[in-house]
Short mmCIF file of N, CA, C and O in Angstrom, two decimals:
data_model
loop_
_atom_site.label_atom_id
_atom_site.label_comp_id
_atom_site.label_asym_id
_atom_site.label_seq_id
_atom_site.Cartn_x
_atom_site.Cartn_y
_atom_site.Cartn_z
N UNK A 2 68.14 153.71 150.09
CA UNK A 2 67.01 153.02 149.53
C UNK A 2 67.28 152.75 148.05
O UNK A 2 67.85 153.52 147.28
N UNK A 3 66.72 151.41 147.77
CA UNK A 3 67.14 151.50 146.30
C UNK A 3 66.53 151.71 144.92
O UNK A 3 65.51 151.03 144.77
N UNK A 4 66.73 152.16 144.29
CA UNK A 4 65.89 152.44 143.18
C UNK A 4 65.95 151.41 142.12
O UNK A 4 66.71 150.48 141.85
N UNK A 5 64.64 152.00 141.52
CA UNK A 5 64.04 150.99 140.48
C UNK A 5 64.77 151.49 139.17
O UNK A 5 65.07 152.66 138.94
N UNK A 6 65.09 150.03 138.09
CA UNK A 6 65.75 150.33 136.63
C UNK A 6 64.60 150.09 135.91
O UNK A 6 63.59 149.40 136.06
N UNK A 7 65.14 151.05 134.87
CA UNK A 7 64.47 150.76 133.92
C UNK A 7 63.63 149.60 134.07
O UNK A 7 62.43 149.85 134.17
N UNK A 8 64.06 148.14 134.10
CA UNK A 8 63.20 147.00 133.67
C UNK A 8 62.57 146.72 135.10
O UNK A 8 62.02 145.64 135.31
N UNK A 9 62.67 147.69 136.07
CA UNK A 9 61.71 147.10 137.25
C UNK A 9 62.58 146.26 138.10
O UNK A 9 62.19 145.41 138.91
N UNK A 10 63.55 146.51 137.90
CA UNK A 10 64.62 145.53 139.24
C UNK A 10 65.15 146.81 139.90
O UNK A 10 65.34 147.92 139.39
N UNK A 11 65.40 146.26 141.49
CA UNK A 11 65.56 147.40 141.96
C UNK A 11 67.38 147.93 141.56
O UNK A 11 67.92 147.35 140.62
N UNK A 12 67.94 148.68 142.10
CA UNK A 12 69.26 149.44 141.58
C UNK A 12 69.48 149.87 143.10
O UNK A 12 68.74 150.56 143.80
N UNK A 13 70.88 149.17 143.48
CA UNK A 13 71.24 149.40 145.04
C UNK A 13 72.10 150.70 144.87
O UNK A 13 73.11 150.80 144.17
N UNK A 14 71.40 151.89 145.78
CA UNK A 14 72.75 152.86 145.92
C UNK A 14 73.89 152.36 146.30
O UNK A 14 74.08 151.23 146.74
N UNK A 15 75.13 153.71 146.05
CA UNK A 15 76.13 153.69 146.54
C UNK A 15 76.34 152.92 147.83
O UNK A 15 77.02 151.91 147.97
N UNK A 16 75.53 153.67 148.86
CA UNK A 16 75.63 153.13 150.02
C UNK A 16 75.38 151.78 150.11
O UNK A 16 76.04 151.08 150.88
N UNK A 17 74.61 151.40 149.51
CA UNK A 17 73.70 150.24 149.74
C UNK A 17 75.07 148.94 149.37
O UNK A 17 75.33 147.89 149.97
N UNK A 18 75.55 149.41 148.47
CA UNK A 18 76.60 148.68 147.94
C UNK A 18 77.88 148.75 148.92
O UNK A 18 78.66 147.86 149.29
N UNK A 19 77.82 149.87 149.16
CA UNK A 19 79.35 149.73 150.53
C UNK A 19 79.11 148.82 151.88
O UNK A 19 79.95 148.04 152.33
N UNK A 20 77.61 149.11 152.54
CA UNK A 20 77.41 148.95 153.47
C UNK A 20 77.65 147.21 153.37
O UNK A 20 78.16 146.53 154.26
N UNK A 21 77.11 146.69 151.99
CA UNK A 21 77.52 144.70 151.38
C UNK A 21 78.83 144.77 151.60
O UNK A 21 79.11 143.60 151.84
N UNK A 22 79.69 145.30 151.67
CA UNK A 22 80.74 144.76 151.50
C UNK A 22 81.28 143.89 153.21
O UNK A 22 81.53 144.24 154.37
N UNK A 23 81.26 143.15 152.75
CA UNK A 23 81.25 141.45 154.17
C UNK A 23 83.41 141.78 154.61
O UNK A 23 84.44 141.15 154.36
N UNK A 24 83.20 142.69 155.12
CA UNK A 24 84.15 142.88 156.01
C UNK A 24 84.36 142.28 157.32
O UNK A 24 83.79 142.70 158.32
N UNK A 25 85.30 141.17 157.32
CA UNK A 25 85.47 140.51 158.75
C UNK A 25 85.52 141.86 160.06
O UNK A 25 86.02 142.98 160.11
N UNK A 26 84.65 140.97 161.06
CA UNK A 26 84.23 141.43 161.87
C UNK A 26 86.06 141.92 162.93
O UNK A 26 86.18 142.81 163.77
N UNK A 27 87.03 141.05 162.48
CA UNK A 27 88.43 141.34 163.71
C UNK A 27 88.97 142.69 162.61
O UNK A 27 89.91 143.39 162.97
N UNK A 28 88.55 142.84 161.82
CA UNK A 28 89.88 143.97 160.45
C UNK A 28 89.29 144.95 160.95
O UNK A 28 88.17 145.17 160.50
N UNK A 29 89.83 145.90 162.04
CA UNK A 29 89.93 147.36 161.99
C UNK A 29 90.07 148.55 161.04
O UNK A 29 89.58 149.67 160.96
N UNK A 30 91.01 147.77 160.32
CA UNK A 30 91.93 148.83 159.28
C UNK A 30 90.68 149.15 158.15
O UNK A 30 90.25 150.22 157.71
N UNK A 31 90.26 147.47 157.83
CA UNK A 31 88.76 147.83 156.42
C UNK A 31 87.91 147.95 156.80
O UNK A 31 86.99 148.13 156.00
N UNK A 32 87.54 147.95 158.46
CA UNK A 32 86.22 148.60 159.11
C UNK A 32 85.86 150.29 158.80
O UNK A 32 84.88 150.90 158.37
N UNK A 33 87.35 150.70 159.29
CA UNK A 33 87.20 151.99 159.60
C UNK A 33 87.31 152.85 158.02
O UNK A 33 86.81 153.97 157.87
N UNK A 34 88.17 151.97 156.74
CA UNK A 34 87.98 152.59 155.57
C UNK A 34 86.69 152.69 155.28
O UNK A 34 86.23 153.80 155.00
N UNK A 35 85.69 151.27 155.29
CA UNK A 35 84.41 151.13 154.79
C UNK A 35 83.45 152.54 155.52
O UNK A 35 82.69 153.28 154.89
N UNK A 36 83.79 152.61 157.14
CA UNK A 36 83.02 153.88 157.83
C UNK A 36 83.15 155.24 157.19
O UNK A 36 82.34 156.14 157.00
N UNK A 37 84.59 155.09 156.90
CA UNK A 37 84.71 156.61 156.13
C UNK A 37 83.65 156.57 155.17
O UNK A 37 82.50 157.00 155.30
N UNK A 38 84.44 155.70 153.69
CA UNK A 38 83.55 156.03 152.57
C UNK A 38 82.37 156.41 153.28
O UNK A 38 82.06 157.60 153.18
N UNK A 39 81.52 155.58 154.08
CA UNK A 39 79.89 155.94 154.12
C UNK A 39 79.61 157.17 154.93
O UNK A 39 78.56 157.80 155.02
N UNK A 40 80.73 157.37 155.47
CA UNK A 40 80.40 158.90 155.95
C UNK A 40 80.45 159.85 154.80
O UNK A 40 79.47 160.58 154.64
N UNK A 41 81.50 159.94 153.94
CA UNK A 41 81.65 160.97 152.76
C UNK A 41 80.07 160.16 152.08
O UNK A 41 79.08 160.88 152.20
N UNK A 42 79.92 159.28 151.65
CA UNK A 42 78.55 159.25 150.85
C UNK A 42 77.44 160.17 151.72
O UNK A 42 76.91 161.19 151.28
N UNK A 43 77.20 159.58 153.01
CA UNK A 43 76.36 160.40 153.70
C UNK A 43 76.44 162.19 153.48
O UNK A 43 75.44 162.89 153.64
N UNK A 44 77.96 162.81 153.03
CA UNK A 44 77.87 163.84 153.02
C UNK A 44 77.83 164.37 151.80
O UNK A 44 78.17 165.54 151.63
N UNK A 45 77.37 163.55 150.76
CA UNK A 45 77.13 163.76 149.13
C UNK A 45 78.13 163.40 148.20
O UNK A 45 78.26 163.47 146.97
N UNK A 46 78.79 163.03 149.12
CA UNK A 46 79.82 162.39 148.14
C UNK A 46 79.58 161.07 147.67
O UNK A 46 80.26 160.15 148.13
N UNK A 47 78.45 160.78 146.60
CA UNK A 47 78.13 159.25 146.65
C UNK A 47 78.36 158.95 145.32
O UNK A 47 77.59 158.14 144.80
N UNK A 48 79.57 159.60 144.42
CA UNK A 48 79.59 159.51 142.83
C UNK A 48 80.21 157.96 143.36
O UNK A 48 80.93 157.75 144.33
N UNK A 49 79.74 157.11 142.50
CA UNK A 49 80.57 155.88 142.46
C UNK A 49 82.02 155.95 141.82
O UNK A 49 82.85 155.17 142.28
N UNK A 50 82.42 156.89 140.73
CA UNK A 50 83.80 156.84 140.83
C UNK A 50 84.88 157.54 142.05
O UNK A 50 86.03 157.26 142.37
N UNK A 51 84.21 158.24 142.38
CA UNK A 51 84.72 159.06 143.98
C UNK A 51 84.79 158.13 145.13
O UNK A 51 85.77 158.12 145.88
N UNK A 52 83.66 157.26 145.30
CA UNK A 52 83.58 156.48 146.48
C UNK A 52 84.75 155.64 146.14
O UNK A 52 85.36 155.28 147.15
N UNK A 53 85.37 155.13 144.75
CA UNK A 53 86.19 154.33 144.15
C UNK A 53 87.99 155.04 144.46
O UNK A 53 88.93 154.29 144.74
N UNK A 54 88.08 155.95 144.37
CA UNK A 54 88.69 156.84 144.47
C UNK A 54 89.33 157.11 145.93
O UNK A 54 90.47 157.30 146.36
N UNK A 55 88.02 157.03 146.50
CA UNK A 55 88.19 157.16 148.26
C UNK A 55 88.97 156.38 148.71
O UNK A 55 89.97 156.64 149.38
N UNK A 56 88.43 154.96 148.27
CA UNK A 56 88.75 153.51 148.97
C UNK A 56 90.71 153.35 148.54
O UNK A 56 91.59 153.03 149.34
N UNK A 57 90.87 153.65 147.17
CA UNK A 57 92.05 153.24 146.96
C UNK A 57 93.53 153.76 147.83
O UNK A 57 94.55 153.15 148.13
N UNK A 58 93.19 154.81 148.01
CA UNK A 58 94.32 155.63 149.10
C UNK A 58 94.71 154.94 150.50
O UNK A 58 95.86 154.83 150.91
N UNK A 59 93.70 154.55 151.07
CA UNK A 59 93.17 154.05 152.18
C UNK A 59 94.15 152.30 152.15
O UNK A 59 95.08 151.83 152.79
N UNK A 60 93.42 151.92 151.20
CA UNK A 60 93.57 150.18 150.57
C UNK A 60 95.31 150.35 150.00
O UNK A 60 95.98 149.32 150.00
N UNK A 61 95.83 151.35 149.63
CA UNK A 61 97.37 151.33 148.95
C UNK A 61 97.74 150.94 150.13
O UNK A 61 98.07 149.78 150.40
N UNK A 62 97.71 152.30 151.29
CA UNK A 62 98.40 152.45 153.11
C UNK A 62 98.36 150.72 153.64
O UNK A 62 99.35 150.02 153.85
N UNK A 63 97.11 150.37 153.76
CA UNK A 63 96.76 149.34 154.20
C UNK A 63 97.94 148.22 153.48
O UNK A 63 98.81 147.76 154.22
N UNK A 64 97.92 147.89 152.31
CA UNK A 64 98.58 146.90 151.33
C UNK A 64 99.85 147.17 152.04
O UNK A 64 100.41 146.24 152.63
N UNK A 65 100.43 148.57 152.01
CA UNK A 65 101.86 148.67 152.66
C UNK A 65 102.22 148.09 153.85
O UNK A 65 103.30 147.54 154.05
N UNK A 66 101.21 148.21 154.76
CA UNK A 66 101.79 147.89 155.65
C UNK A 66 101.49 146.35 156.04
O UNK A 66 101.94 145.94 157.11
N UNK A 67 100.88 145.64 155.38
CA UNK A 67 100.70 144.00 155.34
C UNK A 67 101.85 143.84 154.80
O UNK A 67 102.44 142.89 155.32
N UNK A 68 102.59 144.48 153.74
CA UNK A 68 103.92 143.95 153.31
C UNK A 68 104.93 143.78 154.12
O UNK A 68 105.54 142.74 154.35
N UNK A 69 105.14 145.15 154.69
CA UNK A 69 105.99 145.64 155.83
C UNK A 69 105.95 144.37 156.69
O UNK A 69 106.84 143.52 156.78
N UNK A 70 104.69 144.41 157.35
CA UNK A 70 104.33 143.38 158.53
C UNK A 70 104.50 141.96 158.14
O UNK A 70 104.67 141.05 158.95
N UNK A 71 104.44 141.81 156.65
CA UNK A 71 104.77 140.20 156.22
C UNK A 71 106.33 140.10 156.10
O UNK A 71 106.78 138.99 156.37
N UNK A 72 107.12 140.95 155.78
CA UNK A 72 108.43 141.02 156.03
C UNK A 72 109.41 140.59 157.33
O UNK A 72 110.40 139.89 157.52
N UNK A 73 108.47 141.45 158.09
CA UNK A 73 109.48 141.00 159.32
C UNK A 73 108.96 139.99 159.97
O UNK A 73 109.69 139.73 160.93
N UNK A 74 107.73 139.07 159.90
CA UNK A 74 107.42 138.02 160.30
C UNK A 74 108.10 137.37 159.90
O UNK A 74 108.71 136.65 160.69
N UNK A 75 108.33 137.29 158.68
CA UNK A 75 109.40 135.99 157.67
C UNK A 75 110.80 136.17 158.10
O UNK A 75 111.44 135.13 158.26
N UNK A 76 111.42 137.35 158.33
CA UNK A 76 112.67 137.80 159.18
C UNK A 76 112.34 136.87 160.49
O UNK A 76 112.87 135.78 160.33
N UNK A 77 111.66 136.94 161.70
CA UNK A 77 111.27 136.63 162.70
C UNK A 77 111.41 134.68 162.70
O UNK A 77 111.99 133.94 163.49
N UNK A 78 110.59 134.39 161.44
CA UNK A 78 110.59 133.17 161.49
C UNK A 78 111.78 132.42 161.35
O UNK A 78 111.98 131.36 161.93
N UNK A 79 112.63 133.03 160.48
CA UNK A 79 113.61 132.55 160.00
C UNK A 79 115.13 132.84 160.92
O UNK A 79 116.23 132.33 160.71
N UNK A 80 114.70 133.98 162.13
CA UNK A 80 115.68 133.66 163.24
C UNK A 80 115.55 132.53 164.11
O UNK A 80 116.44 131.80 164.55
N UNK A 81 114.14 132.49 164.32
CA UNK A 81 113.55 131.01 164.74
C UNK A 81 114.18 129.58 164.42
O UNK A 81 114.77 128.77 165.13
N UNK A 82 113.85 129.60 163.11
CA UNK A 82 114.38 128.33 162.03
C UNK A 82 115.67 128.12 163.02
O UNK A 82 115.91 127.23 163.84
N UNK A 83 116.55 129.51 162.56
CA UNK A 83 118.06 129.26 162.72
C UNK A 83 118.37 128.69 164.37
O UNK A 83 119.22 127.83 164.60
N UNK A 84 117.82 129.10 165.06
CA UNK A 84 118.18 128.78 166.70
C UNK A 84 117.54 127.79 167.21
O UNK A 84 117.95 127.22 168.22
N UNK A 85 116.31 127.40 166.50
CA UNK A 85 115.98 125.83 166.13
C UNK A 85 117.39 124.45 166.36
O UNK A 85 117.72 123.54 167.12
N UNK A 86 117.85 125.22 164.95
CA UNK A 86 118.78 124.23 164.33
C UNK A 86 119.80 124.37 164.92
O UNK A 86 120.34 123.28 165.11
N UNK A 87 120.42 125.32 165.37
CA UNK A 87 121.63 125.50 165.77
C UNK A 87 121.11 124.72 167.26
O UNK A 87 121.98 124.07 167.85
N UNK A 88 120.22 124.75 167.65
CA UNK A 88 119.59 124.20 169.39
C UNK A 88 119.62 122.54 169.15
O UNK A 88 120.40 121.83 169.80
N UNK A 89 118.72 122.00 168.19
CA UNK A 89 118.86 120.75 167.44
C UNK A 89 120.33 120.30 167.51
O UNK A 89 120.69 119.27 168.07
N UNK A 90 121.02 121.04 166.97
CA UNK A 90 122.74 120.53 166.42
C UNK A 90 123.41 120.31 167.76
O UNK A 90 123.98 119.22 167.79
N UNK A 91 123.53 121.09 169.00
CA UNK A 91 124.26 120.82 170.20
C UNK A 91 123.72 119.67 171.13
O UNK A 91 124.30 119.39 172.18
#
């Protein structure tokens, strides 16, 4: 629930702020980070630099392995290319 500031506007919790975050509905990987965080908030863990903290460990793993996985696609494509051309050439 969110609380009121000082000037009378409301102030979205932690949660309130994770739960916004517009995560495509097919991404497993930032589904299940976003579930964590809100489980650790649910369990008092709702410092916003902690919830910040949480996410990055999670989001490094993730980054790695889009690299990884963008690697050997471009490997993949580019055996493609080649047997393309070499198929083209005969």
């Amino acid at each position: 629930m969110s609380e009121q500031s000082g000037a009378g506007e409301p102030v979205p919790t932690v949660a309130e702020v994770v739960e916004s975050w517009k995560v495509p509905a097919d991404a497993p990987v930032a589904l299940q980070i976003r579930h964590n965080i809100l489980v650790a908030i649910e369990g008092g863990y709702d410092d916003p630099q902690l919830v910040a903290d949480l996410a990055v460990g999670p989001l490094v793993v993730a980054v790695g392995r889009l690299e990884v996985d963008l690697a050997d696609a471009r490997r993949r494509i580019a055996a493609l290319e080649q047997a393309l051309t070499r198929r083209d050439a005969d």
